Amino acid sequence: MAEPLTLDAPAPRRCLDWLPFVLPGMLLSTWLLLTGTGHLPEYVLPSPGRAVLTAVDFVWGRWQLNAYSGTFLGHAAASLQRVALGFALAAVVGVPCGLLTGCSQWTRRLLDPTVHAVRAVPGIGWLPIAMVWFGVGTRTTVFLIALAAFFPIYVNAALGARSVRPLWVRAAKMLGASRRDLFFTVTLPAGLTATADGLRLGLGVSWAYLVLGELTGVPDGLGAVMMDARMNGQVEIILVTMLAIAVVGRLSDLLLLALFRRVLPPQPR
Amino acid sequence: MDPAFLQSCHLVVNRVSKRFVANGESLWAVRDLTLCARPGEFAAVVGPSGCGKSTLLAMLAGFEPVTEGSITLEGRPVAGPGPDRGVAFQEDALFPWLTVAGNVGYGLRLQGRSRAAAREEALRVLNLVGLEEFADYYPAQLSGGMRQRVALARLLANRPRALLMDEPFGALDALTRMEMQQLLLEVWTKLNVTVLFVTHDVEEAIFLADRVYVLTARPGRVLRRVEVDLPRPRTPDTYTDPALTELRHEVLALLLEARNPSYVPEVVYPY
């Protein structure tokens, strides 16, 4: 019997795609070459081997290579706590405000101009005044995260609520929906996809502002380790913390995505 | 028309006018339009495009206010959209984030029924339109014809006093369209609900309805009320009934005549 004709996508390739690995491979070889031949001293760029050892030691503390040995979990926990708190604040305020702005002219006129005026000040520009208000430390960091993450969350939630088709609104009203029903049964689910995108962006921004907040002098946290290591001349620790932030940030993003997959309808439009 | 007929009607559109203001100009979309429907009757409205058919339906549904005149259902004036009047739209208006059963049970949930009760009732209504086994599908997984059936089931679940249908089968292919017409007639017979069916398709109007209101071009007014006394139940054979063909010619001639700009219609009032 002949093979049935299908218009499906071609079967997934069995062998690994090598192309994405070319650039990292080249970078790594350059790194090895530069440090191995002694062109760059260790205090500017440590060798890859040393970086890996430091990373392992930073997490497990096997070899007691430096003062940061085995402290990863403590610092990561401190950072995560700040991100979680700041991001939660931003989401709790940003999602309802954004959705209301998107579906009600009145809220839009009330909120939108002010929000966008405040948004014109770059997040970093809030650092000095935050230090005056909240002092150096965790509260400033959480404030900066909440403020910076609020904007993408708000803007995208508003976009989601505005993407509601007028026909859905008519259909819901015709089936007996009150204004309140309309918000919870149409605006909210229809705007959920865009809101979820906003939350992801907000989480990314949270990690950026975490580092900014922690650079200013908190005793713990991944950003604090970075700054501390710079003063102690531990370049490899700076690199390892950068990597750690990337990994933890990506993990939190994946966690959020997994959460959305449970909540969002399987057939988004 | 006689007062006895009016007395027997429960959906009454009484000398309704609708004016739109666009680009600083005011425009009458509907002028002095009067029509009515008896309980359990199937009434159709046909007219040239732009005659205000959809505007009329939007006013009946309560989406648009009337400029002049009044609309009443069972003596109560229509003051906004409500579950006593189910509206079938031209376009697909299902909620894509809800399953078929979720869409059909939506109105019941709004009335405060429990999730289980709403689902049970939704399944019962879905059975009526032959889609019970698709209860847990999402609208995007269904064909256009199936989506229209779900839309119909969603209306019926609310047990409306009247169904207002705005060219609901316009986007369907000829065969699916015939199936939907049959299904609509079956459901209408079973549930004994008043239907006001707006279409530009003269044959469809005659095939479905007990009486057809022919509208003039803008501003829309009732040009003639045509009684359709084809036997029921109407079947695919009805399409070839000479009586249907005759009525179709009559209505088409009316519509052609009404297109003439110098033509002054003799507007019909039921009283």
XYZ file of C-alpha atoms in Angstrom:
540
model
C 0.000 0.000 0.000
C 1.253 3.443 -0.821
C 2.223 5.880 1.901
C -0.723 8.135 2.683
C -0.190 11.695 1.599
C -0.003 14.049 4.545
C 0.517 17.746 4.832
C 1.893 17.448 8.360
C 5.178 18.971 9.383
C 8.193 16.780 8.551
C 9.081 14.192 11.178
C 11.317 15.589 13.936
C 15.007 15.174 13.180
C 16.696 12.514 15.179
C 20.226 13.909 15.173
C 21.101 16.947 17.272
C 21.126 20.280 15.496
C 24.777 21.394 15.719
C 24.375 24.924 14.372
C 23.343 26.587 17.679
C 26.516 25.211 19.306
C 28.936 26.809 16.851
C 28.983 30.271 18.389
C 29.293 29.134 22.036
C 32.044 26.733 20.958
C 33.962 29.537 19.291
C 33.556 31.789 22.314
C 34.749 29.049 24.645
C 37.805 28.318 22.505
C 38.662 32.009 22.402
C 38.279 32.141 26.177
C 40.517 29.070 26.602
C 43.066 30.519 24.193
C 43.177 33.948 25.797
C 43.578 32.644 29.350
C 45.689 29.589 28.476
C 48.385 31.520 26.609
C 48.688 34.084 29.370
C 47.473 36.962 27.224
C 44.955 37.908 29.902
C 45.866 37.781 33.590
C 43.639 35.849 36.000
C 42.437 39.040 37.722
C 40.836 40.222 34.480
C 39.498 36.936 33.163
C 39.937 33.621 34.961
C 40.236 30.449 32.929
C 37.099 28.413 32.134
C 38.329 25.590 34.332
C 38.720 27.864 37.283
C 35.298 29.345 36.663
C 33.704 25.904 36.684
C 35.514 24.922 39.878
C 34.429 28.157 41.517
C 30.844 27.612 40.427
C 30.746 24.105 41.892
C 32.405 25.326 45.075
C 29.987 28.259 45.293
C 27.063 25.841 45.275
C 28.415 22.888 47.297
C 31.382 24.333 49.204
C 33.539 21.228 48.731
C 36.909 22.865 48.356
C 36.597 26.094 50.361
C 38.235 28.033 47.504
C 37.181 31.428 48.837
C 34.968 33.304 51.275
C 31.869 32.596 49.179
C 32.288 28.862 49.227
C 28.949 27.073 49.698
C 26.942 30.274 50.156
C 24.944 30.080 46.921
C 21.712 28.749 48.411
C 21.568 31.394 51.131
C 22.134 34.250 48.698
C 19.825 32.817 46.079
C 17.084 32.423 48.692
C 17.496 36.044 49.783
C 17.324 37.235 46.169
C 14.369 35.024 45.322
C 12.477 36.332 48.316
C 12.968 39.934 47.162
C 11.997 39.140 43.587
C 8.930 37.228 44.754
C 7.809 40.045 47.022
C 8.409 42.843 44.509
C 6.913 40.898 41.613
C 3.858 39.902 43.653
C 3.250 43.538 44.615
C 3.554 44.595 40.977
C 1.200 41.833 39.818
C -1.401 42.417 42.520
C -1.634 46.107 41.612
C -0.770 45.905 37.903
C -3.138 43.173 36.697
C -6.408 44.625 38.063
C -5.437 48.197 37.166
C -4.432 47.162 33.649
C -7.560 45.097 33.031
C -9.810 47.873 34.328
C -7.995 50.417 32.169
C -8.530 48.200 29.161
C -12.240 47.680 29.637
C -13.503 50.909 31.178
C -13.174 54.324 29.585
C -13.525 55.912 32.995
C -10.618 54.022 34.571
C -8.585 54.584 31.449
C -9.024 58.348 31.648
C -8.304 58.262 35.354
C -5.182 56.063 35.353
C -3.533 55.885 31.976
C -2.067 59.402 31.585
C -0.541 59.349 35.077
C 0.885 55.854 34.704
C 2.536 56.753 31.412
C 3.881 60.014 32.832
C 5.473 58.126 35.734
C 6.747 55.501 33.304
C 8.735 58.201 31.507
C 11.150 58.240 34.485
C 13.556 55.336 33.946
C 13.476 52.778 36.768
C 17.114 53.466 37.630
C 16.189 57.105 38.169
C 14.167 56.040 41.203
C 17.200 54.624 43.012
C 18.348 57.799 44.820
C 14.900 58.800 46.039
C 14.170 55.184 47.042
C 17.346 55.204 49.138
C 16.185 58.405 50.801
C 12.763 56.958 51.539
C 13.569 53.356 52.389
C 17.256 53.486 53.279
C 19.870 51.151 51.863
C 18.662 47.584 51.849
C 15.908 45.156 51.150
C 13.026 47.621 51.181
C 14.630 49.774 48.483
C 15.247 46.678 46.365
C 11.675 45.454 46.702
C 10.367 48.937 45.935
C 12.459 49.183 42.757
C 11.377 45.716 41.602
C 7.692 46.388 42.251
C 7.841 49.746 40.483
C 9.709 48.521 37.421
C 7.719 45.292 37.020
C 4.413 47.153 37.359
C 4.624 48.863 33.956
C 4.913 45.889 31.591
C 2.266 44.056 33.624
C -0.125 47.019 33.559
C 0.381 47.832 29.874
C -0.092 44.237 28.718
C -3.111 43.583 30.923
C -4.715 46.722 29.467
C -3.868 45.511 25.973
C -5.441 42.141 26.750
C -8.624 43.686 28.087
C -8.875 45.934 25.046
C -8.491 42.970 22.692
C -11.924 41.709 23.797
C -14.099 41.504 20.683
C -17.207 43.733 20.900
C -19.213 40.758 19.687
C -18.269 38.776 22.819
C -19.490 41.667 24.942
C -22.800 41.735 23.071
C -23.134 37.964 23.323
C -22.489 38.016 27.066
C -24.965 40.861 27.662
C -27.569 39.099 25.558
C -27.103 35.978 27.697
C -27.745 38.013 30.827
C -24.319 39.234 31.982
C -24.158 42.281 34.241
C -21.212 44.679 34.076
C -19.561 42.757 36.879
C -20.186 39.410 35.156
C -18.746 40.894 31.984
C -15.473 41.697 33.720
C -15.035 38.293 35.326
C -16.396 36.073 32.542
C -15.265 37.917 29.400
C -12.605 40.580 30.018
C -10.566 38.454 32.402
C -10.379 35.217 30.369
C -10.057 37.034 27.034
C -7.256 39.219 28.379
C -5.468 36.392 30.127
C -3.027 35.549 27.332
C -1.750 39.107 27.011
C -1.711 39.477 30.795
C 0.418 36.343 31.056
C 2.887 37.832 28.545
C 2.999 40.982 30.678
C 3.686 38.954 33.810
C 6.591 37.169 32.100
C 8.070 40.477 30.987
C 7.530 41.809 34.504
C 9.378 38.876 36.028
C 12.337 39.486 33.716
C 12.393 43.143 34.719
C 12.190 42.049 38.386
C 15.499 40.219 38.112
C 17.123 43.214 36.440
C 16.014 45.539 39.216
C 16.932 43.007 41.866
C 20.545 43.298 40.778
C 20.336 47.085 40.748
C 18.851 47.125 44.254
C 21.313 44.629 45.656
C 24.329 46.382 44.177
C 23.620 49.302 46.484
C 24.716 47.523 49.611
C 22.650 44.782 51.134
C 24.448 42.114 53.165
C 23.123 39.148 51.178
C 21.739 38.258 47.767
C 23.343 37.413 44.439
C 23.735 41.081 43.451
C 25.457 41.792 46.765
C 27.873 38.889 46.221
C 28.760 40.358 42.829
C 29.603 43.771 44.201
C 31.426 42.307 47.189
C 33.502 40.051 44.947
C 34.490 42.991 42.809
C 35.860 44.791 45.854
C 37.743 41.666 46.933
C 39.102 41.172 43.430
C 37.400 37.784 42.976
C 36.594 38.065 39.277
C 35.605 34.411 38.947
C 32.908 34.918 41.578
C 31.487 37.859 39.584
C 31.225 35.621 36.531
C 29.719 32.751 38.502
C 27.092 35.002 40.104
C 26.154 36.392 36.694
C 25.631 32.830 35.549
C 23.694 32.012 38.725
C 21.327 34.942 38.169
C 20.773 33.844 34.581
C 19.979 30.285 35.678
C 17.702 31.220 38.588
C 15.952 33.873 36.441
C 15.320 31.392 33.665
C 14.074 28.782 36.143
C 11.594 31.252 37.613
C 10.427 32.073 34.069
C 9.871 28.384 33.338
C 7.986 28.013 36.607
C 5.703 30.892 35.631
C 5.151 29.362 32.187
C 4.233 26.017 33.746
C 1.738 27.837 35.967
C 0.168 29.591 32.969
C -0.129 26.306 31.132
C -2.320 25.060 33.961
C -4.448 28.214 34.086
C -4.722 29.358 30.458
C -7.247 27.771 28.103
C -5.630 25.201 25.817
C -7.023 26.907 22.696
C -5.904 30.523 22.884
C -6.822 32.732 19.970
C -54.128 44.668 9.389
C -56.661 44.207 12.038
C -56.527 44.970 15.760
C -57.241 41.314 16.513
C -53.912 40.398 14.920
C -52.091 43.018 16.943
C -53.802 41.811 20.099
C -52.509 38.329 19.464
C -48.877 39.468 19.054
C -46.405 39.497 21.915
C -43.404 41.043 20.138
C -44.389 44.469 18.840
C -42.233 46.982 16.983
C -44.371 50.126 16.949
C -43.500 52.948 14.502
C -39.807 52.711 15.280
C -37.292 55.105 13.746
C -33.548 55.133 14.110
C -31.329 58.046 13.227
C -27.557 57.893 13.018
C -25.327 60.933 12.950
C -22.227 60.404 10.827
C -19.818 63.101 9.617
C -22.148 65.804 10.892
C -25.002 64.470 8.783
C -27.976 62.765 10.260
C -29.283 59.734 8.499
C -32.459 57.721 9.042
C -31.549 54.029 8.976
C -35.086 52.939 9.862
C -38.188 55.089 9.552
C -41.609 54.452 10.980
C -41.164 50.712 10.950
C -43.956 48.629 12.355
C -44.111 44.868 12.614
C -45.068 42.248 15.118
C -44.949 38.553 15.830
C -47.333 36.173 17.565
C -46.139 33.822 20.281
C -44.510 30.793 18.732
C -44.586 32.313 15.267
C -41.716 32.282 12.797
C -41.425 35.715 11.214
C -38.793 36.678 8.658
C -37.561 40.104 7.589
C -36.067 40.533 4.120
C -34.853 43.652 2.416
C -32.136 45.050 0.165
C -28.735 45.415 1.804
C -28.429 48.571 3.866
C -32.149 48.742 4.584
C -31.565 48.687 8.328
C -32.303 45.006 8.937
C -29.385 44.592 11.289
C -30.172 47.928 12.955
C -33.708 46.716 13.572
C -32.408 43.554 15.167
C -29.891 45.468 17.299
C -32.777 47.588 18.609
C -34.880 44.508 19.327
C -31.949 42.945 21.144
C -31.506 46.127 23.159
C -27.962 46.865 21.918
C -29.126 50.114 20.290
C -31.757 52.515 21.623
C -34.627 53.526 19.358
C -34.780 57.176 18.265
C -38.560 57.191 18.028
C -41.293 54.651 18.627
C -41.317 51.679 20.950
C -40.496 47.994 21.078
C -42.292 45.723 23.521
C -42.073 42.050 24.345
C -45.102 40.693 26.196
C -46.116 44.254 26.988
C -42.801 45.195 28.593
C -40.689 47.770 26.763
C -37.251 46.603 25.653
C -34.702 48.631 27.604
C -31.459 46.745 27.030
C -30.081 43.315 26.244
C -31.469 40.491 28.322
C -31.762 36.714 28.435
C -35.462 36.801 27.432
C -34.302 37.582 23.874
C -31.646 35.286 22.448
C -29.615 36.800 19.613
C -27.900 34.759 16.900
C -25.178 36.780 15.212
C -23.862 36.776 11.654
C -20.344 36.092 12.894
C -19.119 33.458 15.274
C -19.626 34.852 18.770
C -18.752 31.809 20.890
C -16.278 32.287 23.715
C -13.084 30.575 22.537
C -11.823 30.093 26.105
C -14.831 27.953 27.082
C -15.639 24.427 25.946
C -18.820 23.721 24.015
C -20.587 22.737 27.253
C -19.115 25.802 28.950
C -20.488 28.067 26.222
C -23.935 26.490 26.326
C -24.057 26.574 30.130
C -22.760 30.158 30.312
C -26.170 31.817 30.686
C -27.254 29.273 33.289
C -24.126 29.901 35.349
C -24.964 33.625 35.268
C -28.374 32.754 36.680
C -26.582 31.186 39.617
C -26.938 27.511 38.684
C -24.223 25.212 39.958
C -21.524 23.999 37.604
C -22.978 20.481 37.593
C -26.557 21.635 36.990
C -25.465 23.964 34.175
C -23.519 21.161 32.547
C -26.402 18.732 32.800
C -28.768 21.227 31.183
C -26.126 22.111 28.566
C -25.807 18.447 27.611
C -29.585 18.161 27.298
C -29.719 21.157 24.925
C -26.664 19.940 22.998
C -28.489 16.675 22.465
C -31.240 18.710 20.802
C -28.801 20.075 18.210
C -26.966 16.754 17.892
C -23.662 17.791 19.422
C -23.713 15.999 22.766
C -20.495 14.108 22.104
C -18.644 17.366 21.368
C -19.382 18.848 24.812
C -15.741 18.981 25.836
C -14.357 20.338 22.568
C -13.293 23.946 22.183
C -14.998 26.090 19.495
C -11.756 26.334 17.511
C -11.865 22.554 17.060
C -15.281 22.639 15.372
C -16.432 23.424 11.828
C -18.407 26.571 11.023
C -21.693 24.676 10.910
C -21.062 22.991 14.250
C -20.183 26.326 15.815
C -23.520 27.734 14.645
C -25.261 24.788 16.269
C -23.449 25.469 19.519
C -24.430 29.136 19.227
C -28.060 28.068 18.798
C -27.824 25.688 21.767
C -26.328 28.503 23.865
C -29.405 30.615 23.145
C -31.865 27.813 23.801
C -30.324 26.938 27.171
C -31.562 30.314 28.446
C -35.149 29.454 27.432
C -35.698 32.814 25.720
C -39.155 34.194 24.904
C -37.937 35.183 21.441
C -35.040 34.284 19.170
C -33.621 37.168 17.128
C -31.504 35.898 14.277
C -29.352 38.156 12.120
C -28.419 36.226 8.971
C -26.970 33.464 11.141
C -26.372 31.085 8.233
C -24.947 33.669 5.837
C -21.382 32.423 6.153
C -22.183 28.725 5.696
C -21.928 26.660 2.529
C -25.163 25.743 0.743
C -25.478 22.228 2.142
C -24.645 23.112 5.751
C -27.028 25.992 5.422
C -29.880 23.685 4.423
C -29.059 21.395 7.340
C -29.109 24.348 9.709
C -32.449 25.535 8.348
C -33.913 22.087 8.949
C -32.437 21.957 12.437
C -33.751 25.398 13.287
C -37.251 24.422 12.182
C -37.096 21.203 14.225
C -35.965 23.036 17.340
C -38.522 25.787 16.793
C -41.314 23.233 16.493
C -40.193 21.453 19.647
C -39.715 24.524 21.798
C -42.522 26.689 20.467
C -40.423 29.848 20.646
C -41.051 33.050 18.668
C -38.425 33.620 15.980
C -37.613 36.818 14.144
C -35.251 35.886 11.349
C -33.459 38.586 9.356
C -31.966 37.640 5.990
C -31.340 39.007 2.528
C -32.087 35.597 1.037
C -35.721 35.631 -0.130
C -35.898 31.862 -0.577
C -34.574 31.224 2.910
C -37.114 33.639 4.397
C -40.054 31.992 2.627
C -38.833 28.480 3.339
C -38.566 29.125 7.067
C -41.248 31.629 7.972
C -44.967 31.843 8.571
C -44.916 35.425 7.444
C -42.321 37.560 5.710
C -41.926 41.297 6.183
C -40.450 42.907 3.078
C -38.543 46.103 3.829
C -37.776 49.045 1.550
C -34.294 50.383 0.941
C -33.012 52.964 3.429
C -34.709 54.239 5.399
C -36.147 50.835 6.153
C -39.923 50.530 6.312
C -42.257 47.628 5.902
C -43.289 47.477 2.285
C -45.488 44.420 2.459
C -46.378 41.642 4.810
C -46.417 38.367 2.904
C -48.244 35.401 4.444
C -46.551 32.079 3.729
C -49.022 29.230 3.856
C -46.742 26.449 2.723
C -47.508 23.224 4.584
C -45.458 22.217 7.582
C -43.247 20.455 8.317
C -41.110 22.006 5.616
C -38.697 19.532 4.086
C -36.076 19.746 1.335
C -38.970 19.060 -1.058
C -40.473 22.394 -0.054
C -37.685 24.148 -1.976
C -39.173 22.890 -5.225
C -42.791 23.566 -4.266
C -44.365 25.762 -6.994
C -46.069 27.785 -4.255
C -42.638 28.700 -2.875
C -41.418 29.710 -6.318
C -44.472 31.858 -6.820
C -44.023 33.622 -3.491
C -40.344 34.109 -4.261
C -41.177 35.841 -7.550
C -43.705 38.020 -5.785
C -41.228 39.128 -3.093
C -38.389 39.640 -5.591
C -40.637 41.797 -7.767
C -41.503 43.872 -4.703
C -37.846 44.308 -3.837
C -36.934 45.296 -7.388
C -39.740 47.802 -7.492
C -38.637 49.247 -4.148
C -35.147 49.864 -5.515
C -36.473 52.476 -7.925
C -35.630 55.872 -6.347
C -38.831 57.496 -7.587
C -40.888 54.763 -5.996
C -42.898 55.934 -3.002
C -43.787 52.920 -0.911
C -47.220 52.413 0.449
C -46.159 51.777 3.987
C -48.009 49.070 5.822
C -49.130 49.457 9.405
C -50.721 46.594 11.244
C -53.294 49.023 12.633
